Amino acid sequence: MIPARNAANWLGECLKSVFDQNPREVIVIDGCSTDSTVQIARSYGARVISDKGRGLPAARMLGARAAHADLVALIDADVVVPAGVLANLVEEFEAGGFDGLQFGLVSEPDGAGYWGAALAWHHNHSRVRSWFGVSATLMRRSVLLEAGFDESFRSGEDIELRIRLEDGGYRIGVSPTTFVRHRFADTFGYARDQWLQDGAGLARTMYKHPGRAGWLVLLPLLATARGVLLSLATAPRYLPYWAGFLVYNYGAFSSTLLRLPKQGLSLGGNAVWLAAARITPMAAGLVFWALAALMIPPDRLGLASAVVSATMLTVQLGMLGVGPATLTLLPAQPDQGRNLIPASVGAVSFSSLLTGAGVVVVTYFLGSGVGTAWKDPVMSAGFFAAALLASVAYQLDHIAVAQARADRALTRSLVQAACQLITLAACLLAGYRAPAAIVVAVATGALASVLLGLHQLRRTETTPDWTQLSWREAAKVWGPGLRQHALMLADRAPGYVLPLVVAAALNTSAAAAWYLVWMLASAIFFVPQSAGYSLQTAIAADTSDSRFSSRAGLIRRALKMSLLLTALAGVLLLAAGSLLLPLLGSGYASAWVLLPVLVPALMLTCVTQVYYGVCRSAGRLAESTVVAIAAFVVSVAPAPAVAQRYGLVGVSVLWLASQLATAVVAAARLHHFSQEHRLAPAKHKVERTSGSRAHGVPAP
């Protein structure tokens, strides 16, 4: 089965190599070619059918349905099959009991220029070579018909199919001994098309399989990082290729997400998309702060990091619980939020500006640390802009979740991270290396996120009525929000307060090192936090059963999942920190010793976040708030004295001790909850579901 569209340059050699293998039949599926593709196919004796322009996945399925053999070989027109290798692959296929087995691919350029050589070099040195794909693959026809390509895809269908085949328990692989030639056209347009298809396919795959979102969204970035390192070591001429690869991949990724269907996501899918939207900017933030650390002196960077921490603290203080209240109130609105959405945005805008003014006044009179920043008018203006815009962006995230469209939050996070990084790079290239450059970059990224969020709201069926802003509507979200605000604030505040404490108690250089390490650790913190929110959702779904019979099992599963993923992330954090921090200078390299202290503390937060999730779902806000406030006091109150006496290591150990004490209390309460509601285990029927073929979204 050979799908082909305008492939006249390659098809003849491909068909000759295929017919030399003596297959039972050869089917060419034409994609409405305008060149001599069809004539070439018929001249070799191939059976030609048309997919009527429906795309590559549909073409392959059309060929599978038309085939007569039990085994089918999917061969792309840019592949040449050496003599005898198909028989070798069939033998390997049968001996290994495979359902799908890909030829090994040896890529080559179809010309002597740059872009074909770069594409071939990429694929020959990439981990993709060991991933099951369908450009030259042998499959059981029954398996292909049963699993099938998602015909709503136009590219990237091989990754999506591989996920479903792996989840379905099929045996698939890539031959380590049997190879075919795989050719790339030698033009920039061809390379750009490859990048755009990759990005669009990843977006659709992530939309359909939100459980893989974290890995899929980082895949182009990880591939670029690996490719750049290999290029620097062996082939520096390919560095421009990786710039195009990254830009066009994420460009297509973002634009595809914006065009995806408008119906809501499933509950679990919504939660996973939100977690990805939180983790993505943290990962991008590592690149942002690494660039800043390389170009800005530590004392200036420390001051900027303290101001950014003050900005994030202002956001958390200024939200006043409006975000969580929106999650409850918005779905119940008879007008679908036409009035509530503007009211909630107006509420957080006002409260964030008021809170920002309070933060400036308090820190100004303290004098040292961040208080010195307000003497710079650019820094002050950047702070207020960043606090206001970040608060609105954060509220737009909650609105997207309430509308069951957390994928929009991820799209805005990607745009925000990109604009933030571009702004910083532009400031540095222009020679502006003041601390205010970082704050201005943060504000610019938040502005891009807000503008995109407002555009997303305009594209929904419910267009907010911004002319109806009123205090009465604002009170609807302020009232319920304040009841949950204390728990959220006490839980998150140490992360924003400790950099300010370090800057005031030690110096801004120490604050820069602390903030960078804390940024690394914070990316992992979203794993246990997401587990807590997921458990809250799961328990809430079971509250219709007054026996709470599955609570103990839900708690155990949440703890196991959180501990396992956090431990894995912690190992990666230690490895990444040991490689990244020394590159930024000796002042940052010495801060690596903090990570072995912070990682165990992050493991302990798994227990605490699950406990908070149970309390939120059971209405035990007073109890959990007291525990969170106690943890905040223990970790922050002694911090100035500890920092002055023991430095950053002392602050890390103090935070570890506070997390240990909190986790002990949380574990005891979780045990009590489990015992209190232990009844006969409920029997649940587990059914395998799949995403909608029409739209590529999880079934609700």
Short mmCIF file of N, CA, C and O in Angstrom, two decimals, residues 483-484 487 532-533 535-537 539-540 543 551 555 607-628 665-670 672-673 677:
data_model
loop_
_atom_site.label_atom_id
_atom_site.label_comp_id
_atom_site.label_asym_id
_atom_site.label_seq_id
_atom_site.Cartn_x
_atom_site.Cartn_y
_atom_site.Cartn_z
N ARG A 483 -13.80 32.21 51.21
CA ARG A 483 -13.86 31.05 52.11
C ARG A 483 -12.77 30.04 51.81
O ARG A 483 -12.36 29.28 52.68
N GLN A 484 -12.28 29.97 50.55
CA GLN A 484 -11.22 29.03 50.19
C GLN A 484 -9.86 29.70 50.06
O GLN A 484 -8.85 29.02 49.91
N LEU A 487 -6.76 28.78 52.63
CA LEU A 487 -6.05 27.52 52.41
C LEU A 487 -5.11 27.63 51.22
O LEU A 487 -3.93 27.25 51.30
N GLY A 532 -3.55 16.08 44.17
CA GLY A 532 -4.53 16.52 45.16
C GLY A 532 -5.81 17.01 44.52
O GLY A 532 -6.92 16.65 44.96
N TYR A 533 -5.70 17.80 43.46
CA TYR A 533 -6.89 18.29 42.78
C TYR A 533 -7.64 17.15 42.08
O TYR A 533 -8.87 17.13 42.06
N LEU A 535 -7.70 14.01 43.06
CA LEU A 535 -8.39 13.25 44.10
C LEU A 535 -9.64 13.98 44.55
O LEU A 535 -10.70 13.37 44.76
N GLN A 536 -9.55 15.30 44.69
CA GLN A 536 -10.71 16.09 45.07
C GLN A 536 -11.84 15.86 44.08
O GLN A 536 -13.00 15.68 44.46
N THR A 537 -11.51 15.87 42.80
CA THR A 537 -12.51 15.66 41.76
C THR A 537 -13.11 14.26 41.83
O THR A 537 -14.32 14.07 41.72
N ILE A 539 -13.29 12.19 44.42
CA ILE A 539 -14.14 12.02 45.59
C ILE A 539 -15.47 12.75 45.40
O ILE A 539 -16.54 12.24 45.75
N ALA A 540 -15.39 13.93 44.81
CA ALA A 540 -16.62 14.68 44.56
C ALA A 540 -17.55 13.89 43.63
O ALA A 540 -18.77 13.92 43.79
N THR A 543 -19.58 11.40 45.73
CA THR A 543 -20.36 11.84 46.88
C THR A 543 -21.84 11.52 46.75
O THR A 543 -22.57 11.60 47.73
N ARG A 551 -13.44 5.76 49.15
CA ARG A 551 -12.53 6.84 49.51
C ARG A 551 -11.14 6.31 49.84
O ARG A 551 -10.13 6.86 49.40
N ILE A 555 -7.68 7.32 47.92
CA ILE A 555 -6.54 7.95 48.61
C ILE A 555 -5.27 7.16 48.34
O ILE A 555 -4.22 7.74 48.03
N VAL A 607 1.92 13.68 50.26
CA VAL A 607 0.98 13.34 51.32
C VAL A 607 0.12 14.56 51.67
O VAL A 607 -1.11 14.46 51.80
N THR A 608 0.75 15.70 51.80
CA THR A 608 0.03 16.91 52.21
C THR A 608 -1.00 17.33 51.17
O THR A 608 -2.13 17.69 51.51
N GLN A 609 -0.63 17.28 49.87
CA GLN A 609 -1.56 17.71 48.83
C GLN A 609 -2.75 16.76 48.70
O GLN A 609 -3.87 17.20 48.42
N VAL A 610 -2.52 15.47 48.90
CA VAL A 610 -3.65 14.53 48.91
C VAL A 610 -4.58 14.85 50.08
O VAL A 610 -5.81 14.81 49.95
N TYR A 611 -4.00 15.16 51.23
CA TYR A 611 -4.80 15.53 52.41
C TYR A 611 -5.63 16.78 52.12
O TYR A 611 -6.82 16.83 52.44
N TYR A 612 -5.02 17.78 51.51
CA TYR A 612 -5.77 18.99 51.18
C TYR A 612 -6.90 18.68 50.20
O TYR A 612 -8.00 19.25 50.29
N GLY A 613 -6.64 17.78 49.25
CA GLY A 613 -7.68 17.41 48.30
C GLY A 613 -8.87 16.77 48.99
O GLY A 613 -10.04 17.06 48.67
N VAL A 614 -8.61 15.88 49.96
CA VAL A 614 -9.70 15.25 50.71
C VAL A 614 -10.47 16.30 51.50
O VAL A 614 -11.71 16.30 51.51
N CYS A 615 -9.75 17.22 52.14
CA CYS A 615 -10.42 18.26 52.95
C CYS A 615 -11.28 19.17 52.09
O CYS A 615 -12.40 19.54 52.49
N ARG A 616 -10.79 19.55 50.92
CA ARG A 616 -11.61 20.41 50.06
C ARG A 616 -12.88 19.71 49.62
O ARG A 616 -13.95 20.32 49.56
N SER A 617 -12.76 18.42 49.30
CA SER A 617 -13.94 17.69 48.83
C SER A 617 -14.93 17.42 49.96
O SER A 617 -16.13 17.34 49.73
N ALA A 618 -14.42 17.27 51.20
CA ALA A 618 -15.28 16.93 52.34
C ALA A 618 -15.74 18.16 53.11
O ALA A 618 -16.41 18.04 54.14
N GLY A 619 -15.36 19.36 52.67
CA GLY A 619 -15.78 20.57 53.36
C GLY A 619 -15.05 20.83 54.66
O GLY A 619 -15.54 21.55 55.53
N ARG A 620 -13.85 20.27 54.81
CA ARG A 620 -13.06 20.47 56.04
C ARG A 620 -12.05 21.60 55.83
O ARG A 620 -10.86 21.44 56.10
N LEU A 621 -12.51 22.74 55.33
CA LEU A 621 -11.62 23.83 55.00
C LEU A 621 -10.96 24.42 56.23
O LEU A 621 -9.78 24.81 56.20
N ALA A 622 -11.70 24.51 57.35
CA ALA A 622 -11.13 25.10 58.55
C ALA A 622 -9.95 24.28 59.05
O ALA A 622 -8.88 24.82 59.38
N GLU A 623 -10.13 22.97 59.10
CA GLU A 623 -9.06 22.09 59.56
C GLU A 623 -7.83 22.19 58.68
O GLU A 623 -6.70 22.39 59.16
N SER A 624 -8.01 22.06 57.36
CA SER A 624 -6.87 22.08 56.45
C SER A 624 -6.20 23.45 56.42
O SER A 624 -4.98 23.55 56.26
N THR A 625 -6.98 24.51 56.59
CA THR A 625 -6.40 25.85 56.60
C THR A 625 -5.49 26.05 57.81
O THR A 625 -4.42 26.65 57.71
N VAL A 626 -5.92 25.53 58.96
CA VAL A 626 -5.08 25.62 60.16
C VAL A 626 -3.76 24.90 59.94
O VAL A 626 -2.68 25.41 60.29
N VAL A 627 -3.81 23.71 59.33
CA VAL A 627 -2.59 22.95 59.06
C VAL A 627 -1.69 23.72 58.09
O VAL A 627 -0.48 23.82 58.28
N ALA A 628 -2.27 24.28 57.04
CA ALA A 628 -1.48 25.01 56.04
C ALA A 628 -0.85 26.26 56.65
O ALA A 628 0.31 26.59 56.36
N VAL A 665 1.23 15.11 60.14
CA VAL A 665 -0.14 15.44 60.50
C VAL A 665 -1.11 15.00 59.40
O VAL A 665 -2.15 14.40 59.67
N ALA A 666 -0.74 15.28 58.16
CA ALA A 666 -1.60 14.92 57.03
C ALA A 666 -1.80 13.41 56.93
O ALA A 666 -2.91 12.93 56.69
N ALA A 667 -0.72 12.64 57.12
CA ALA A 667 -0.81 11.18 57.05
C ALA A 667 -1.74 10.64 58.14
O ALA A 667 -2.54 9.72 57.89
N ALA A 668 -1.62 11.21 59.35
CA ALA A 668 -2.48 10.77 60.44
C ALA A 668 -3.95 11.04 60.13
O ALA A 668 -4.82 10.20 60.37
N ARG A 669 -4.22 12.21 59.58
CA ARG A 669 -5.61 12.55 59.25
C ARG A 669 -6.13 11.71 58.09
O ARG A 669 -7.29 11.30 58.10
N LEU A 670 -5.28 11.43 57.11
CA LEU A 670 -5.71 10.57 56.01
C LEU A 670 -6.03 9.17 56.51
O LEU A 670 -7.00 8.54 56.07
N HIS A 672 -7.10 8.45 59.44
CA HIS A 672 -8.38 8.57 60.14
C HIS A 672 -9.54 8.60 59.15
O HIS A 672 -10.56 7.93 59.37
N PHE A 673 -9.39 9.37 58.09
CA PHE A 673 -10.46 9.44 57.09
C PHE A 673 -10.72 8.07 56.47
O PHE A 673 -11.87 7.67 56.27
N HIS A 677 -14.36 5.85 57.01
CA HIS A 677 -15.29 5.53 55.91
C HIS A 677 -15.01 4.18 55.30
O HIS A 677 -15.36 3.93 54.16
#
